Tab-separated table of C-alpha atoms in Angstrom:
chain	number	residue	atom	x	y	z
A	1	MET	CA	-29.191	32.244	15.715
A	2	THR	CA	-31.522	30.832	13.064
A	3	THR	CA	-31.930	27.166	12.214
A	4	LEU	CA	-30.148	27.696	8.884
A	5	GLU	CA	-27.156	29.301	10.610
A	6	VAL	CA	-26.938	26.416	13.090
A	7	ARG	CA	-26.864	23.938	10.225
A	8	TYR	CA	-24.234	25.934	8.352
A	9	ARG	CA	-22.051	25.920	11.466
A	10	ARG	CA	-22.464	22.154	11.771
A	11	LEU	CA	-21.266	21.734	8.201
A	12	LEU	CA	-18.291	23.996	8.909
A	13	ARG	CA	-17.076	21.566	11.580
A	14	ILE	CA	-15.498	19.546	8.801
A	15	TYR	CA	-12.821	22.270	8.562
A	16	PRO	CA	-9.769	22.116	10.880
A	17	SER	CA	-10.244	23.990	14.162
A	18	GLY	CA	-7.599	26.573	13.273
A	19	HIS	CA	-9.345	27.363	10.024
A	20	ARG	CA	-12.702	27.725	11.778
A	21	ALA	CA	-11.239	30.030	14.422
A	22	ALA	CA	-9.912	32.342	11.709
A	23	TYR	CA	-12.687	32.262	9.098
A	24	GLU	CA	-15.891	30.737	10.525
A	25	GLU	CA	-17.755	33.992	11.221
A	26	GLU	CA	-16.838	35.424	7.844
A	27	MET	CA	-17.919	32.248	6.039
A	28	VAL	CA	-21.213	32.071	7.935
A	29	GLY	CA	-21.902	35.703	7.064
A	30	VAL	CA	-21.312	35.075	3.347
A	31	LEU	CA	-23.449	31.928	3.372
A	32	MET	CA	-26.322	33.601	5.206
A	33	SER	CA	-26.285	36.674	2.965
A	34	GLY	CA	-26.551	34.456	-0.129
A	35	ALA	CA	-29.353	32.258	1.264
A	36	GLU	CA	-32.938	32.710	0.133
A	37	PRO	CA	-35.348	34.200	2.705
A	38	GLY	CA	-37.109	31.574	4.787
A	39	ARG	CA	-34.683	28.757	3.900
A	40	ARG	CA	-34.161	26.302	6.762
A	41	PHE	CA	-31.669	23.898	5.172
A	42	PRO	CA	-28.460	24.617	3.249
A	43	SER	CA	-28.809	24.109	-0.488
A	44	PRO	CA	-27.294	20.864	-1.856
A	45	ALA	CA	-24.740	22.875	-3.840
A	46	ASP	CA	-23.602	24.791	-0.732
A	47	ALA	CA	-23.448	21.622	1.357
A	48	LEU	CA	-21.383	19.725	-1.237
A	49	ASP	CA	-19.065	22.694	-1.731
A	50	LEU	CA	-18.475	23.024	2.011
A	51	LEU	CA	-17.841	19.284	2.386
A	52	ARG	CA	-15.412	19.245	-0.538
A	53	ALA	CA	-13.491	22.321	0.614
A	54	GLY	CA	-13.502	21.193	4.247
A	55	LEU	CA	-12.099	17.743	3.420
A	56	THR	CA	-9.449	19.338	1.210
A	57	ALA	CA	-8.427	21.699	4.003
A	58	ARG	CA	-8.413	18.936	6.622
A	59	LEU	CA	-6.390	16.494	4.490
A	60	GLY	CA	-3.970	19.248	3.574
A	61	HIS	CA	-3.615	20.088	7.248
A	62	SER	CA	-2.968	16.440	8.089
A	63	PHE	CA	-0.324	16.141	5.390
A	64	HIS	CA	1.323	19.331	6.607
A	65	THR	CA	1.464	18.136	10.210
A	66	GLN	CA	3.206	14.914	9.066
A	67	ARG	CA	6.176	16.838	7.622
A	68	GLY	CA	9.317	16.207	9.553
A	69	THR	CA	7.918	13.217	11.477
A	70	GLY	CA	9.570	10.612	9.230
A	71	TRP	CA	6.337	8.962	8.096
A	72	ARG	CA	6.293	10.509	4.629
A	73	ALA	CA	9.935	9.569	4.033
A	74	ALA	CA	9.146	6.040	5.223
A	75	ALA	CA	6.183	5.900	2.836
A	76	ALA	CA	8.486	6.525	-0.132
A	77	VAL	CA	10.812	3.650	0.840
A	78	THR	CA	7.960	1.265	1.662
A	79	GLY	CA	6.320	2.110	-1.647
A	80	LEU	CA	9.551	1.216	-3.437
A	81	PHE	CA	9.782	-2.113	-1.609
A	82	VAL	CA	6.196	-3.081	-2.467
A	83	ALA	CA	6.629	-1.979	-6.092
A	84	LEU	CA	9.721	-4.198	-6.277
A	85	ALA	CA	7.683	-7.113	-4.904
A	86	LEU	CA	4.979	-6.554	-7.521
A	87	ALA	CA	7.596	-6.304	-10.260
A	88	GLY	CA	9.268	-9.486	-8.988
A	89	GLY	CA	5.978	-11.356	-8.960
A	90	ALA	CA	5.254	-10.247	-12.528
A	91	VAL	CA	8.738	-11.257	-13.714
A	92	SER	CA	8.317	-14.663	-12.074
A	93	ARG	CA	4.995	-15.208	-13.833
A	94	LEU	CA	6.513	-14.042	-17.121
A	95	ALA	CA	9.349	-16.564	-16.743
A	96	ALA	CA	6.811	-19.314	-16.034
A	97	GLY	CA	4.817	-18.239	-19.090
A	98	LEU	CA	7.901	-18.393	-21.298
A	99	LEU	CA	8.662	-21.934	-20.093
A	100	LEU	CA	5.092	-23.013	-20.845
A	101	TRP	CA	5.140	-21.211	-24.181
A	102	GLY	CA	8.074	-23.372	-25.269
A	103	ARG	CA	5.871	-26.431	-24.831
A	104	GLY	CA	2.845	-24.870	-26.521
A	105	ASP	CA	0.531	-22.162	-25.198
A	106	PRO	CA	-1.845	-23.865	-22.705
A	107	MET	CA	-4.340	-21.008	-23.136
A	108	ARG	CA	-4.865	-21.965	-26.773
A	109	ALA	CA	-7.363	-24.595	-25.672
A	110	LEU	CA	-9.464	-21.761	-24.230
A	111	GLY	CA	-9.214	-19.748	-27.423
A	112	VAL	CA	-6.923	-17.078	-25.947
A	113	ASP	CA	-3.460	-17.198	-27.489
A	114	GLY	CA	-0.641	-15.375	-25.718
A	115	LEU	CA	-2.377	-14.444	-22.478
A	116	MET	CA	0.232	-16.347	-20.453
A	117	LEU	CA	2.781	-13.826	-21.772
A	118	ALA	CA	0.738	-10.675	-22.387
A	119	ASP	CA	-0.572	-10.332	-18.830
A	120	PRO	CA	2.730	-10.730	-16.906
A	121	ALA	CA	4.620	-8.766	-19.561
A	122	ALA	CA	2.325	-5.763	-19.095
A	123	ARG	CA	2.628	-5.992	-15.310
A	124	THR	CA	6.410	-6.391	-15.531
A	125	VAL	CA	6.805	-3.287	-17.685
A	126	ILE	CA	4.589	-1.019	-15.595
A	127	TRP	CA	6.081	-1.962	-12.209
A	128	LEU	CA	9.653	-1.756	-13.461
A	129	LEU	CA	8.819	1.737	-14.735
A	130	VAL	CA	7.406	2.607	-11.292
A	131	VAL	CA	10.598	1.371	-9.600
A	132	THR	CA	12.793	3.290	-12.049
A	133	ALA	CA	10.871	6.532	-11.603
A	134	ALA	CA	10.991	6.153	-7.808
A	135	VAL	CA	14.757	5.549	-7.771
A	136	LEU	CA	15.339	8.545	-10.077
A	137	GLY	CA	13.319	10.780	-7.739
A	138	LEU	CA	10.549	11.566	-10.256
A	139	ARG	CA	7.753	11.805	-7.684
A	140	ARG	CA	4.869	12.892	-9.920
A	141	ALA	CA	5.825	10.378	-12.592
A	142	THR	CA	6.033	7.678	-9.913
A	143	VAL	CA	2.533	8.416	-8.635
A	144	GLY	CA	1.151	8.524	-12.186
A	145	LEU	CA	2.811	5.270	-13.186
A	146	ALA	CA	1.638	3.587	-9.974
A	147	ALA	CA	-1.917	4.670	-10.769
A	148	ALA	CA	-1.458	3.206	-14.251
A	149	GLY	CA	-0.254	0.021	-12.536
A	150	VAL	CA	-3.567	-0.135	-10.675
A	151	LEU	CA	-5.389	-0.028	-14.012
A	152	VAL	CA	-3.125	-2.719	-15.472
A	153	GLN	CA	-3.690	-4.980	-12.434
A	154	ALA	CA	-7.450	-4.407	-12.565
A	155	GLY	CA	-7.543	-5.096	-16.299
A	156	ALA	CA	-5.552	-8.320	-15.895
A	157	MET	CA	-7.813	-9.501	-13.093
A	158	LEU	CA	-11.002	-8.772	-15.074
A	159	LEU	CA	-9.595	-10.486	-18.159
A	160	TRP	CA	-8.624	-13.633	-16.271
A	161	SER	CA	-11.938	-13.720	-14.377
A	162	ALA	CA	-13.758	-13.985	-17.691
A	163	ILE	CA	-11.676	-17.040	-18.656
A	164	VAL	CA	-10.566	-18.994	-15.590
A	165	GLN	CA	-11.029	-18.143	-11.916
A	166	LEU	CA	-7.738	-19.183	-10.259
A	167	PRO	CA	-5.384	-16.559	-11.780
A	168	ALA	CA	-7.990	-13.862	-11.147
A	169	MET	CA	-8.055	-14.824	-7.458
A	170	PHE	CA	-4.268	-14.632	-7.376
A	171	LEU	CA	-4.365	-11.122	-8.874
A	172	PHE	CA	-6.970	-9.805	-6.411
A	173	TRP	CA	-4.525	-9.189	-3.555
A	174	GLN	CA	-1.982	-7.770	-6.009
A	175	LEU	CA	-4.558	-5.190	-7.080
A	176	GLY	CA	-4.925	-4.236	-3.416
A	177	LEU	CA	-1.148	-3.852	-3.082
A	178	ALA	CA	-1.086	-1.718	-6.220
A	179	LEU	CA	-3.563	0.656	-4.574
A	180	VAL	CA	-1.382	0.690	-1.449
A	181	VAL	CA	1.728	1.544	-3.499
A	182	THR	CA	-0.080	4.436	-5.179
A	183	GLY	CA	-1.224	5.776	-1.814
A	184	LEU	CA	2.254	5.477	-0.297
A	185	PHE	CA	3.925	7.361	-3.136
A	186	ALA	CA	1.188	10.025	-3.117
A	187	PHE	CA	1.679	10.489	0.642
A	188	SER	CA	5.476	10.677	0.427
A	189	ASP	CA	7.223	14.021	0.102
A	190	ARG	CA	10.854	13.002	-0.480
A	191	PRO	CA	12.514	10.991	-3.260
A	192	VAL	CA	13.745	7.546	-2.280
A	193	ARG	CA	17.379	8.351	-3.006
A	194	ALA	CA	17.244	11.277	-0.576
A	195	VAL	CA	16.036	8.907	2.164
A	196	LEU	CA	18.270	5.889	1.522
A	197	SER	CA	21.340	7.610	-0.025
A	198	GLY	CA	23.746	5.765	-2.325
A	199	ARG	CA	24.561	2.987	0.132
A	200	GLY	CA	20.913	2.155	0.717
A	201	LEU	CA	20.136	2.093	-3.003
A	202	ALA	CA	23.139	-0.196	-3.542
A	203	LEU	CA	21.673	-2.606	-0.989
A	204	VAL	CA	18.289	-2.449	-2.760
A	205	ALA	CA	20.054	-3.278	-6.026
A	206	ALA	CA	21.874	-6.154	-4.310
A	207	GLY	CA	18.597	-7.544	-2.992
A	208	THR	CA	17.104	-7.323	-6.487
A	209	VAL	CA	20.064	-9.213	-7.987
A	210	VAL	CA	19.826	-11.890	-5.281
A	211	ALA	CA	16.087	-12.282	-5.905
A	212	ALA	CA	16.645	-12.604	-9.662
A	213	THR	CA	19.415	-15.163	-9.119
A	214	THR	CA	17.393	-17.312	-6.741
A	215	GLU	CA	14.417	-17.140	-9.121
A	216	ALA	CA	16.573	-18.335	-12.032
A	217	ILE	CA	17.978	-21.178	-9.915
A	218	ALA	CA	14.482	-22.142	-8.796
A	219	ARG	CA	13.302	-22.342	-12.409
A	220	SER	CA	16.242	-24.575	-13.387
A	221	ARG	CA	15.715	-26.802	-10.329
A	222	ALA	CA	12.048	-27.178	-11.165
A	223	GLN	CA	12.992	-28.428	-14.641
A	224	GLU	CA	15.620	-30.875	-13.399
A	225	ARG	CA	13.650	-32.176	-10.409
A	226	PRO	CA	9.892	-31.886	-10.828
A	227	TRP	CA	9.293	-33.690	-7.502
A	228	PHE	CA	10.563	-31.736	-4.488
A	229	ASP	CA	12.320	-33.581	-1.708
A	230	PRO	CA	11.064	-32.103	1.603
A	231	GLY	CA	14.415	-32.457	3.298
A	232	PHE	CA	16.778	-30.096	5.032
A	233	ALA	CA	18.186	-28.855	1.724
A	234	GLU	CA	14.754	-27.729	0.550
A	235	VAL	CA	14.052	-25.902	3.804
A	236	PHE	CA	17.413	-24.184	3.530
A	237	TRP	CA	16.670	-23.278	-0.072
A	238	ASP	CA	13.299	-21.750	0.819
A	239	LEU	CA	14.926	-19.662	3.541
A	240	ALA	CA	17.521	-18.398	1.060
A	241	TYR	CA	14.909	-17.782	-1.644
A	242	TYR	CA	12.826	-15.477	0.542
A	243	GLY	CA	15.223	-14.494	3.301
A	244	LEU	CA	18.217	-13.116	1.426
A	245	PRO	CA	16.316	-10.441	-0.567
A	246	VAL	CA	14.390	-9.467	2.578
A	247	LEU	CA	17.644	-9.117	4.536
A	248	ALA	CA	19.081	-6.886	1.797
A	249	LEU	CA	16.005	-4.627	1.868
A	250	ALA	CA	16.085	-4.526	5.671
A	251	ALA	CA	19.718	-3.446	5.530
A	252	ALA	CA	18.760	-0.750	3.014
A	253	ALA	CA	16.014	0.490	5.345
A	254	TRP	CA	18.539	0.617	8.187
A	255	THR	CA	20.507	3.285	6.286
A	256	ALA	CA	17.515	5.643	6.477
A	257	GLY	CA	18.290	6.541	10.083
A	258	ARG	CA	16.745	5.592	13.416
A	259	ARG	CA	13.616	7.720	13.103
A	260	VAL	CA	12.673	6.653	9.585
A	261	ARG	CA	13.647	2.972	9.709
A	262	GLY	CA	11.225	2.299	12.578
A	263	ARG	CA	8.417	3.775	10.500
A	264	ILE	CA	9.466	1.715	7.479
A	265	ALA	CA	9.178	-1.404	9.665
A	266	VAL	CA	5.673	-0.425	10.809
A	267	LEU	CA	4.439	0.392	7.302
A	268	SER	CA	5.977	-2.797	5.913
A	269	ALA	CA	4.211	-4.865	8.593
A	270	VAL	CA	0.912	-3.160	7.689
A	271	VAL	CA	1.443	-3.920	3.975
A	272	LEU	CA	2.184	-7.583	4.717
A	273	MET	CA	-0.970	-7.765	6.828
A	274	ILE	CA	-2.994	-6.167	4.028
A	275	ALA	CA	-1.702	-8.799	1.593
A	276	PHE	CA	-2.631	-11.573	4.016
A	277	VAL	CA	-6.082	-10.089	4.670
A	278	LEU	CA	-6.867	-9.700	0.971
A	279	GLN	CA	-5.959	-13.333	0.284
A	280	ALA	CA	-7.985	-14.509	3.266
A	281	LEU	CA	-10.977	-12.354	2.306
A	282	ASP	CA	-10.890	-13.790	-1.179
A	283	GLN	CA	-11.241	-17.257	0.322
A	284	VAL	CA	-14.098	-16.102	2.545
A	285	VAL	CA	-15.955	-14.597	-0.421
A	286	THR	CA	-15.396	-17.781	-2.433
A	287	GLU	CA	-16.970	-19.825	0.373
A	288	TRP	CA	-19.939	-17.442	0.441
A	289	ARG	CA	-20.544	-18.066	-3.266
A	290	TYR	CA	-21.083	-21.767	-2.665
A	291	SER	CA	-22.600	-21.966	0.814
A	292	GLY	CA	-23.873	-18.426	1.400
A	293	PRO	CA	-22.817	-15.996	4.158
A	294	THR	CA	-22.822	-17.279	7.714
A	295	ALA	CA	-22.474	-15.516	11.049
A	296	GLY	CA	-18.999	-16.999	11.480
A	297	GLY	CA	-17.979	-15.911	7.998
A	298	VAL	CA	-19.187	-12.347	8.559
A	299	LEU	CA	-17.341	-12.214	11.878
A	300	SER	CA	-14.172	-13.509	10.194
A	301	ALA	CA	-14.460	-10.836	7.493
A	302	VAL	CA	-14.855	-8.079	10.099
A	303	VAL	CA	-11.857	-9.328	12.089
A	304	LEU	CA	-9.749	-9.568	8.947
A	305	PHE	CA	-10.742	-6.043	7.935
A	306	LEU	CA	-9.630	-4.682	11.313
A	307	LEU	CA	-6.267	-6.497	11.403
A	308	PRO	CA	-4.241	-3.941	9.359
A	309	PHE	CA	-5.569	-1.114	11.550
A	310	ALA	CA	-4.608	-3.082	14.664
A	311	VAL	CA	-1.094	-3.646	13.318
A	312	LEU	CA	-0.753	0.037	12.427
A	313	GLY	CA	-2.051	1.187	15.809
A	314	GLY	CA	0.117	-1.265	17.727
A	315	GLY	CA	3.161	-0.386	15.652
A	316	VAL	CA	2.694	3.349	16.170
A	317	LEU	CA	2.180	2.808	19.896
A	318	LEU	CA	5.305	0.669	20.301
A	319	LEU	CA	7.323	3.017	18.127
A	320	GLY	CA	6.268	6.043	20.157
A	321	LEU	CA	7.098	4.246	23.413
A	322	ARG	CA	10.494	3.212	22.092
A	323	GLU	CA	11.318	6.720	20.936
A	324	ARG	CA	10.241	8.271	24.237
A	325	LEU	CA	12.450	5.842	26.151
A	326	ALA	CA	15.360	6.572	23.801
A	327	ASP	CA	14.890	10.337	24.141
A	328	ARG	CA	14.724	9.994	27.923
A	329	GLY	CA	17.946	7.981	27.898
A	330	HIS	CA	19.683	10.608	25.770
A	331	GLY	CA	18.430	13.289	28.144
A	332	HIS	CA	19.917	11.487	31.137
A	333	VAL	CA	23.257	11.116	29.321
A	334	ARG	CA	23.379	14.835	28.508
A	335	ALA	CA	22.467	15.702	32.127
A	336	HIS	CA	25.379	13.622	33.443
A	337	GLU	CA	27.738	15.245	30.973
């Protein structure tokens, strides 16, 4: 075996083992016959082509092995939930912009008329379109619109960063969630309505209505009482504001069945952790700008980066343990019958 052949075989390890077992010798033969005499290293074109094709085959194999496990169905539902959250955040900012607009556009002092409305309006439209396409079962349109949402979020963040820093910082973690939504919908293989059915979608709609109602009440309360009273009533109100929509979405996820709803819970926990990590990382980077990177700051960034993976790994582990115990219990019941 020549040095060139050894290196070709090393490159071929990027393919799945089943693919190599079936085609490795044939592929090595073709590569060696096309190589120039005396060559010791694969050409850059051959190496890139093998890496590209190998990654495509391996990712396709991974996607195929996930069929029927419930993860891809859970990805569709989780993507819908996160898209709803992004749409809700945009609607909330649009409502705040309309209230400020009635008193005079505060951005006029910075020479940018209408940005308080244009930015959230664009984000509202794109994420409502994503939600609509997902509910209607238009998978390709959903992925395309979600990708467009990433561009809208990135454009809004860049525009604000050129004017004032605070809104741009707020949009940074939303850009990360937009990328997550796009990945979830691209990974999914079933429409949301096939996973949740009519009852689940009705609960999603109920949660959306509750969120819109509590947002409208919150806006009116903020006008009537600009100074919040940190009493029991306010704590109760905060629980209702966040808790009722979440309960409605949790009930919708419950309709997906035992296998899928556990995966929705795991993916939702990972998404929440990603949102937290992105906000925390933004604060770390801001500190670095003023005081420079420190050993503690670098360590904090590394720990934050690993947190979503830890949540995903722990969730998968606990879910697998729970399902094995449940299957064992069902097996014992059938044996006694």
